[in-house]
Short mmCIF file of C-alpha atoms and ligand atoms in Angstrom, two decimals:
data_model
loop_
_atom_site.label_atom_id
_atom_site.label_comp_id
_atom_site.label_asym_id
_atom_site.label_seq_id
_atom_site.Cartn_x
_atom_site.Cartn_y
_atom_site.Cartn_z
CA UNK A 98 33.69 -51.88 -149.59
CA UNK A 99 31.58 -52.61 -152.71
CA UNK A 100 28.62 -50.25 -152.93
CA UNK A 101 25.34 -52.14 -153.14
CA UNK A 102 23.62 -51.21 -156.49
CA UNK A 103 20.70 -48.77 -156.12
CA UNK A 104 18.38 -48.09 -158.95
CA UNK A 105 16.04 -45.16 -158.49
CA UNK A 106 12.32 -45.86 -159.17
CA UNK A 107 12.28 -42.50 -161.18
CA UNK A 108 14.73 -43.98 -163.67
CA UNK A 109 12.33 -46.75 -164.51
CA UNK A 110 8.94 -45.02 -164.26
CA UNK A 111 5.75 -46.60 -162.88
CA UNK A 112 4.96 -48.91 -165.63
CA UNK A 113 8.49 -50.36 -166.16
CA UNK A 114 8.55 -50.85 -162.36
CA UNK A 115 5.29 -52.72 -162.34
CA UNK A 116 6.64 -54.88 -165.28
CA UNK A 117 9.83 -55.45 -163.44
CA UNK A 118 8.07 -56.40 -160.16
CA UNK A 119 5.60 -58.77 -162.02
CA UNK A 120 7.62 -60.23 -164.95
CA UNK A 121 8.06 -63.60 -163.44
CA UNK A 122 4.55 -63.59 -161.82
CA UNK A 123 3.09 -67.22 -162.13
CA UNK A 124 -0.55 -68.24 -162.39
CA UNK A 125 -1.44 -71.36 -160.33
CA UNK A 126 -5.20 -71.57 -160.08
CA UNK A 127 -7.85 -72.40 -162.80
CA UNK A 128 -10.04 -69.72 -161.03
CA UNK A 129 -7.57 -67.09 -162.16
CA UNK A 130 -8.92 -66.36 -165.74
CA UNK A 131 -6.98 -63.05 -166.25
CA UNK A 132 -4.17 -61.74 -164.16
CA UNK A 133 -1.85 -58.65 -163.98
CA UNK A 134 -1.71 -56.48 -167.15
CA UNK A 135 -5.29 -55.27 -167.79
CA UNK A 136 -7.63 -52.95 -166.11
CA UNK A 137 -8.85 -55.65 -163.75
CA UNK A 138 -8.28 -59.23 -162.98
CA UNK A 139 -10.98 -61.83 -163.85
CA UNK A 140 -11.82 -64.60 -161.48
CA UNK A 141 -14.21 -67.48 -161.84
CA UNK A 142 -14.87 -69.58 -158.86
CA UNK A 143 -16.87 -72.32 -160.70
CA UNK A 144 -19.95 -72.46 -158.36
CA UNK A 145 -18.07 -71.87 -155.13
CA UNK A 146 -18.53 -68.90 -152.80
CA UNK A 147 -15.95 -66.22 -152.53
CA UNK A 148 -14.47 -64.67 -149.41
CA UNK A 149 -12.55 -61.46 -149.53
CA UNK A 150 -10.34 -59.66 -147.02
CA UNK A 151 -8.02 -56.70 -147.03
CA UNK A 152 -5.31 -55.25 -144.66
CA UNK A 153 -3.41 -51.99 -144.66
CA UNK A 154 0.19 -51.91 -143.28
CA UNK A 155 1.86 -48.67 -142.49
CA UNK A 156 5.62 -48.17 -141.83
CA UNK A 157 6.05 -46.99 -138.23
CA UNK A 158 2.80 -48.33 -137.02
CA UNK A 159 2.59 -51.84 -138.25
CA UNK A 160 6.22 -52.61 -139.03
CA UNK A 161 9.54 -51.14 -138.19
CA UNK A 162 12.08 -51.52 -141.02
CA UNK A 163 15.01 -51.13 -138.54
CA UNK A 164 14.54 -54.85 -137.69
CA UNK A 165 12.23 -56.20 -140.37
CA UNK A 166 13.87 -57.42 -143.49
CA UNK A 167 11.90 -56.33 -146.54
CA UNK A 168 11.65 -60.02 -147.71
CA UNK A 169 9.98 -60.96 -144.38
CA UNK A 170 7.73 -58.01 -144.67
CA UNK A 171 6.41 -58.96 -148.16
CA UNK A 172 5.94 -62.56 -146.93
CA UNK A 173 4.10 -61.57 -143.69
CA UNK A 174 1.92 -58.92 -145.43
CA UNK A 175 0.56 -61.61 -147.65
CA UNK A 176 0.31 -64.36 -144.86
CA UNK A 177 -1.69 -62.24 -142.60
CA UNK A 178 -4.38 -61.96 -145.24
CA UNK A 179 -4.33 -65.58 -146.12
CA UNK A 180 -4.89 -66.25 -142.30
CA UNK A 181 -8.03 -64.28 -142.53
CA UNK A 182 -9.19 -66.43 -145.49
CA UNK A 183 -8.39 -69.68 -143.67
CA UNK A 184 -10.26 -68.29 -140.66
CA UNK A 185 -13.39 -68.38 -142.84
CA UNK A 186 -12.66 -72.15 -143.62
CA UNK A 187 -12.00 -70.98 -147.10
CA UNK A 188 -8.98 -71.71 -149.41
CA UNK A 189 -7.10 -68.61 -150.61
CA UNK A 190 -6.72 -68.30 -154.48
CA UNK A 191 -5.70 -64.82 -155.38
CA UNK A 192 -4.17 -61.65 -153.92
CA UNK A 193 -3.70 -58.13 -155.01
CA UNK A 194 -0.83 -56.08 -153.70
CA UNK A 195 -0.79 -52.18 -153.52
CA UNK A 196 2.21 -50.27 -152.50
CA UNK A 197 3.01 -46.58 -151.90
CA UNK A 198 6.53 -45.63 -151.09
CA UNK A 199 8.90 -42.55 -150.80
CA UNK A 200 12.07 -42.07 -152.86
CA UNK A 201 13.92 -43.66 -150.01
CA UNK A 202 12.96 -46.88 -151.57
CA UNK A 203 14.98 -48.16 -154.55
CA UNK A 204 13.98 -50.69 -157.20
CA UNK A 205 16.26 -53.18 -155.42
CA UNK A 206 14.44 -52.69 -152.16
CA UNK A 207 10.97 -53.14 -153.76
CA UNK A 208 12.24 -56.19 -155.53
CA UNK A 209 13.27 -57.72 -152.10
CA UNK A 210 9.83 -56.99 -150.86
CA UNK A 211 8.25 -58.92 -153.81
CA UNK A 212 10.68 -61.81 -153.32
CA UNK A 213 8.82 -62.29 -149.99
CA UNK A 214 5.42 -61.86 -151.72
CA UNK A 215 6.21 -64.41 -154.35
CA UNK A 216 7.69 -66.86 -151.74
CA UNK A 217 4.30 -66.65 -149.88
CA UNK A 218 2.34 -67.06 -153.04
CA UNK A 219 4.31 -70.24 -153.78
CA UNK A 220 3.96 -71.71 -150.32
CA UNK A 221 0.29 -71.08 -150.18
CA UNK A 222 -0.43 -71.68 -153.94
CA UNK A 223 -1.84 -68.26 -154.42
CA UNK A 224 -1.97 -66.05 -157.51
CA UNK A 225 -0.86 -62.43 -157.43
CA UNK A 226 -3.37 -60.96 -159.88
CA UNK A 227 -2.95 -57.08 -159.51
CA UNK A 228 -2.48 -54.24 -157.34
CA UNK A 229 -1.43 -50.47 -157.55
CA UNK A 230 1.72 -48.64 -157.29
CA UNK A 231 1.99 -45.01 -156.27
CA UNK A 232 4.30 -42.73 -154.25
CA UNK A 233 4.08 -41.43 -150.68
CA UNK A 234 5.63 -38.54 -148.97
CA UNK A 235 6.98 -40.66 -146.23
CA UNK A 236 7.59 -44.35 -145.77
CA UNK A 237 6.06 -47.46 -147.11
CA UNK A 238 2.48 -48.42 -147.20
CA UNK A 239 1.26 -51.89 -148.26
CA UNK A 240 -2.34 -52.85 -148.81
CA UNK A 241 -3.07 -56.66 -149.68
CA UNK A 242 -6.42 -58.04 -150.59
CA UNK A 243 -7.00 -61.72 -150.57
CA UNK A 244 -9.68 -63.74 -152.24
CA UNK A 245 -10.53 -67.28 -151.26
CA UNK A 246 -13.09 -69.95 -152.25
CA UNK A 247 -15.37 -72.18 -150.14
CA UNK A 248 -18.11 -74.67 -150.99
CA UNK A 249 -21.48 -72.92 -150.75
CA UNK A 250 -22.52 -72.67 -147.04
CA UNK A 251 -19.26 -74.05 -145.78
CA UNK A 252 -17.80 -70.83 -144.49
CA UNK A 253 -17.41 -70.39 -140.76
CA UNK A 254 -18.25 -67.23 -138.95
CA UNK A 255 -17.62 -66.03 -135.50
CA UNK A 256 -21.15 -66.28 -134.41
CA UNK A 257 -22.04 -70.13 -134.70
CA UNK A 258 -20.64 -71.25 -131.17
CA UNK A 259 -23.17 -72.99 -128.89
CA UNK A 260 -23.40 -74.01 -125.37
CA UNK A 261 -21.16 -77.09 -124.75
CA UNK A 262 -18.96 -76.60 -127.74
CA UNK A 263 -15.18 -77.15 -127.21
CA UNK A 264 -12.83 -74.18 -127.59
CA UNK A 265 -9.82 -75.15 -129.55
CA UNK A 266 -6.60 -73.42 -130.71
CA UNK A 267 -3.88 -74.38 -133.08
CA UNK A 268 -0.23 -74.30 -132.43
CA UNK A 269 1.10 -72.12 -129.48
CA UNK A 270 0.37 -68.64 -128.28
CA UNK A 271 2.29 -65.68 -126.94
CA UNK A 272 5.53 -66.30 -128.85
CA UNK A 273 5.13 -63.49 -131.43
CA UNK A 274 4.55 -60.98 -128.51
CA UNK A 275 7.82 -62.27 -126.91
CA UNK A 276 9.63 -61.99 -130.23
CA UNK A 277 8.55 -58.43 -130.78
CA UNK A 278 9.47 -57.59 -127.10
CA UNK A 279 12.98 -58.96 -127.81
CA UNK A 280 13.42 -56.99 -131.08
CA UNK A 281 12.17 -53.71 -129.57
CA UNK A 282 14.49 -54.22 -126.60
CA UNK A 283 17.50 -54.88 -128.79
CA UNK A 284 16.61 -51.98 -130.89
CA UNK A 285 16.72 -49.64 -127.91
CA UNK A 286 19.97 -51.04 -126.90
CA UNK A 287 21.40 -50.59 -130.33
CA UNK A 288 20.14 -46.98 -130.68
CA UNK A 289 21.63 -46.11 -127.25
CA UNK A 290 25.05 -47.73 -127.84
CA UNK A 291 25.41 -47.72 -131.67
CA UNK A 292 26.74 -51.15 -130.75
CA UNK A 293 27.23 -54.41 -132.53
CA UNK A 294 24.51 -56.44 -134.22
CA UNK A 295 22.52 -58.47 -131.61
CA UNK A 296 22.64 -62.32 -132.07
CA UNK A 297 19.15 -63.82 -132.12
CA UNK A 298 20.32 -67.36 -132.76
CA UNK A 299 19.07 -68.62 -129.38
CA UNK A 300 15.85 -66.99 -129.74
CA UNK A 301 15.21 -67.91 -133.33
CA UNK A 302 11.67 -69.33 -132.74
CA UNK A 303 10.17 -66.18 -131.33
CA UNK A 304 11.81 -63.92 -133.78
CA UNK A 305 10.55 -65.97 -136.59
CA UNK A 306 7.05 -65.81 -135.08
CA UNK A 307 6.89 -62.05 -135.28
CA UNK A 308 8.84 -61.50 -138.50
CA UNK A 309 7.79 -64.52 -140.61
CA UNK A 310 4.58 -65.91 -139.34
CA UNK A 311 2.73 -68.73 -141.13
CA UNK A 312 -1.07 -69.07 -141.74
CA UNK A 313 -2.66 -72.40 -140.64
CA UNK A 314 -3.53 -73.93 -143.97
CA UNK A 315 -2.90 -77.41 -142.47
CA UNK A 316 -5.65 -76.94 -139.97
CA UNK A 317 -8.17 -75.91 -142.61
CA UNK A 318 -7.01 -79.04 -144.72
CA UNK A 319 -7.39 -81.30 -141.58
CA UNK A 320 -11.10 -80.05 -141.21
CA UNK A 321 -11.84 -80.93 -144.74
CA UNK A 322 -10.07 -84.39 -144.55
CA UNK A 323 -11.82 -85.17 -141.42
CA UNK A 324 -15.17 -83.85 -142.60
CA UNK A 325 -15.62 -81.49 -139.65
CA UNK A 326 -16.81 -78.01 -139.59
CA UNK A 327 -16.11 -75.66 -136.70
CA UNK A 328 -19.05 -73.90 -135.34
CA UNK A 329 -17.18 -70.59 -135.15
CA UNK A 330 -13.62 -69.53 -136.00
CA UNK A 331 -11.11 -66.64 -136.28
CA UNK A 332 -7.41 -66.15 -136.31
CA UNK A 333 -5.72 -64.95 -133.28
CA UNK A 334 -4.37 -61.44 -134.07
CA UNK A 335 -5.13 -59.43 -131.02
CA UNK A 336 -4.53 -62.00 -128.35
CA UNK A 337 -6.49 -64.97 -126.94
CA UNK A 338 -8.64 -63.05 -124.47
CA UNK A 339 -9.96 -60.42 -126.83
CA UNK A 340 -10.37 -62.93 -129.81
CA UNK A 341 -12.27 -65.46 -127.54
CA UNK A 342 -14.41 -62.68 -126.35
CA UNK A 343 -15.40 -61.88 -130.09
CA UNK A 344 -16.61 -65.42 -130.47
CA UNK A 345 -18.57 -65.19 -127.23
CA UNK A 346 -20.04 -61.83 -128.06
CA UNK A 347 -20.98 -62.71 -131.64
CA UNK A 348 -22.22 -66.20 -130.61
CA UNK A 349 -24.07 -64.84 -127.50
CA UNK A 350 -22.27 -67.25 -125.21
CA UNK A 351 -20.07 -67.56 -122.13
CA UNK A 352 -16.93 -69.38 -121.88
CA UNK A 353 -14.64 -71.41 -119.47
CA UNK A 354 -10.94 -71.23 -120.30
CA UNK A 355 -8.32 -73.27 -118.54
CA UNK A 356 -5.04 -71.55 -117.98
CA UNK A 357 -3.22 -74.94 -117.82
CA UNK A 358 -4.40 -75.87 -121.30
CA UNK A 359 -3.15 -72.85 -123.14
CA UNK A 360 -0.34 -74.12 -125.46
CA UNK A 361 3.22 -72.56 -125.30
CA UNK A 362 6.44 -73.21 -127.04
CA UNK A 363 9.00 -74.17 -124.54
CA UNK A 364 11.66 -71.66 -125.75
CA UNK A 365 9.08 -68.91 -125.73
CA UNK A 366 8.04 -69.87 -121.98
CA UNK A 367 11.60 -69.84 -120.85
CA UNK A 368 12.19 -66.45 -122.46
CA UNK A 369 9.21 -64.97 -120.77
CA UNK A 370 10.55 -66.06 -117.28
CA UNK A 371 13.87 -64.59 -118.15
CA UNK A 372 12.03 -61.19 -118.80
CA UNK A 373 9.95 -61.79 -115.64
CA UNK A 374 6.84 -61.87 -117.85
CA UNK A 375 3.83 -64.18 -117.34
CA UNK A 376 3.57 -66.48 -120.30
CA UNK A 377 -0.26 -66.76 -119.73
CA UNK A 378 -0.46 -62.87 -119.98
CA UNK A 379 1.53 -62.95 -123.27
CA UNK A 380 -0.86 -65.57 -124.71
CA UNK A 381 -3.96 -63.65 -123.51
CA UNK A 382 -2.92 -60.18 -124.56
CA UNK A 383 -0.05 -60.67 -126.80
CA UNK A 384 -1.51 -61.01 -130.41
CA UNK A 385 -0.08 -61.60 -133.77
CA UNK A 386 0.18 -65.31 -133.30
CA UNK A 387 -2.09 -65.99 -136.41
CA UNK A 388 -3.24 -69.31 -134.92
CA UNK A 389 -6.78 -70.46 -135.51
CA UNK A 390 -9.18 -70.12 -132.55
CA UNK A 391 -12.30 -72.18 -133.08
CA UNK A 392 -15.10 -74.04 -131.49
CA UNK A 393 -16.41 -77.50 -132.41
CA UNK A 394 -19.35 -79.72 -131.27
CA UNK A 395 -18.44 -82.13 -128.47
CA UNK A 396 -18.99 -85.02 -130.83
CA UNK A 397 -15.86 -83.89 -132.71
CA UNK A 398 -13.54 -84.34 -129.60
CA UNK A 399 -11.93 -87.49 -130.76
CA UNK A 400 -11.28 -86.08 -134.13
CA UNK A 401 -9.60 -82.81 -133.07
CA UNK A 402 -7.67 -84.80 -130.43
CA UNK A 403 -5.93 -86.81 -133.14
CA UNK A 404 -4.32 -83.59 -134.31
CA UNK A 405 -1.18 -82.90 -132.12
CA UNK A 406 -1.22 -79.25 -133.25
CA UNK A 407 -4.77 -78.63 -131.79
CA UNK A 408 -5.30 -77.93 -128.06
CA UNK A 409 -8.68 -78.05 -126.40
CA UNK A 410 -8.49 -75.05 -123.98
CA UNK A 411 -12.08 -74.76 -122.70
CA UNK A 412 -15.82 -74.85 -123.57
CA UNK A 413 -18.69 -72.48 -124.37
CA UNK A 414 -21.34 -71.89 -121.66
CA UNK A 415 -24.61 -70.05 -121.37
CA UNK A 416 -24.17 -66.30 -121.59
CA UNK A 417 -25.38 -65.80 -117.88
CA UNK A 418 -22.32 -67.88 -116.56
CA UNK A 419 -20.02 -65.20 -117.87
CA UNK A 420 -16.57 -65.31 -119.53
CA UNK A 421 -14.09 -67.08 -117.08
CA UNK A 422 -10.54 -68.26 -116.86
CA UNK A 423 -9.66 -70.92 -114.36
CA UNK A 424 -6.16 -70.45 -113.20
CA UNK A 425 -3.51 -73.30 -112.56
CA UNK A 426 -4.12 -72.72 -108.80
CA UNK A 427 -8.01 -73.36 -109.39
CA UNK A 428 -9.34 -69.89 -108.86
CA UNK A 429 -11.78 -68.36 -111.24
CA UNK A 430 -11.39 -64.89 -112.94
CA UNK A 431 -13.23 -62.75 -115.35
CA UNK A 432 -11.69 -62.90 -118.80
CA UNK A 433 -10.97 -59.30 -119.88
CA UNK A 434 -10.00 -57.93 -123.20
CA UNK A 435 -6.53 -56.47 -123.05
CA UNK A 436 -6.19 -57.02 -126.76
CA UNK A 437 -2.84 -55.76 -127.69
CA UNK A 438 -2.32 -54.33 -131.23
CA UNK A 439 0.61 -52.47 -132.49
CA UNK A 440 -1.97 -49.73 -133.49
CA UNK A 441 -2.65 -49.02 -129.80
CA UNK A 442 1.04 -49.15 -128.76
CA UNK A 443 2.51 -46.87 -131.34
CA UNK A 444 -0.28 -45.25 -133.24
P1 ADP B 1907 -4.60 -48.91 -164.07
O1 ADP B 1907 -4.08 -47.58 -164.38
O2 ADP B 1907 -5.59 -49.40 -165.01
O3 ADP B 1907 -5.05 -49.10 -162.69
P2 ADP B 1907 -1.98 -49.94 -163.60
O4 ADP B 1907 -0.99 -49.22 -164.42
O5 ADP B 1907 -2.03 -49.22 -162.23
O6 ADP B 1907 -3.39 -49.84 -164.21
O7 ADP B 1907 -1.67 -51.35 -163.38
C1 ADP B 1907 -1.39 -52.14 -164.48
C2 ADP B 1907 -1.49 -53.61 -164.18
O8 ADP B 1907 -0.54 -53.83 -163.17
C3 ADP B 1907 -2.86 -53.92 -163.46
O9 ADP B 1907 -3.11 -55.23 -163.94
C4 ADP B 1907 -2.55 -53.85 -162.03
O10 ADP B 1907 -3.49 -54.72 -161.37
C5 ADP B 1907 -1.11 -54.33 -161.88
N1 ADP B 1907 -0.31 -53.73 -160.84
C6 ADP B 1907 -0.10 -52.38 -160.57
N2 ADP B 1907 0.70 -52.14 -159.47
C7 ADP B 1907 0.98 -53.45 -159.03
C8 ADP B 1907 1.71 -53.97 -157.90
N3 ADP B 1907 2.45 -53.16 -157.11
N4 ADP B 1907 1.84 -55.26 -157.83
C9 ADP B 1907 1.12 -56.15 -158.59
N5 ADP B 1907 0.47 -55.71 -159.69
C10 ADP B 1907 0.32 -54.42 -159.94
MG1 MG B 1908 -3.63 -48.32 -161.17
#
């Protein structure tokens, strides 16, 4: 069997590694005045406002390299930050990428991670303008910061929802949680049996939703094309219930959510039944879907209905009415935060 080539980072040194990882780095946006290679990047947003967001990902807590290809990890670590920028109704322009790694990671492994980073930059038209490179005693740590631009005053917070506003969500929910459940289950089987590689072909959709999520750039573009501005918005990272409760709390409102309106992917729903899980619970508490959850004025109903990828799932009420979910059977329950987050599970 041919040995895969492995180049020790120590044989290159930090500066040559940075050069290696950034030698084909492209600049796509006029706002990127100066990119990688100096003490700092220079960004000019030409009269727009800037949004900035950052995320830290730790091996063993936020990702498991037993079932996460490095390329996907690089892609996802960028996308989750871009999702936060879109959730502000802004367009991402630049990212910085900082990594810390032990000597378990070779130049080839880090290059693979960067292949995913550059793929995301290309798909979302974003420039990588800097970062930092250092060592860690154990494992891989990734920190991504994303910058985005928005016309002055056009950003959308979590606090603007008002009584009567429609609650909307893009795409489908719960699939990422089901994908993670499947991967964790297969990992356990593999560890117990040292058996053959599992075949995920039939569950491609849910596995892709957890390993290689996408940010809803199309939805933010749709708002711009249709000239609508949500009253409140965030991206679904902790699960529908806890994220909707964030909007209610910060907007001082109540809500009615209809179980029957929650969007599912059919393969995901079938897989949930197979595992004897309730698809609704997966959507409410699952998390990591990176869909956009937003509220719009009732006058925008016809416009949002035109988009097949947007579901209207409820409406905002007075705060005194509480936060309620109406089940398929017609009974009313309090919506409770069971926000699921890998940090809580494994941390
Ligand atoms: P400094 O010592 O001034 O912080 P560095 O040697 O760390 O500079 O970085 C040199 C250049 O390379 C800077 O532009 C920095 O933003 C960029 N850079 C460093 N590490 C990374 C990385 N992992 N990915 C992308 N750019 C990086
Ligand atoms: Mg540095």
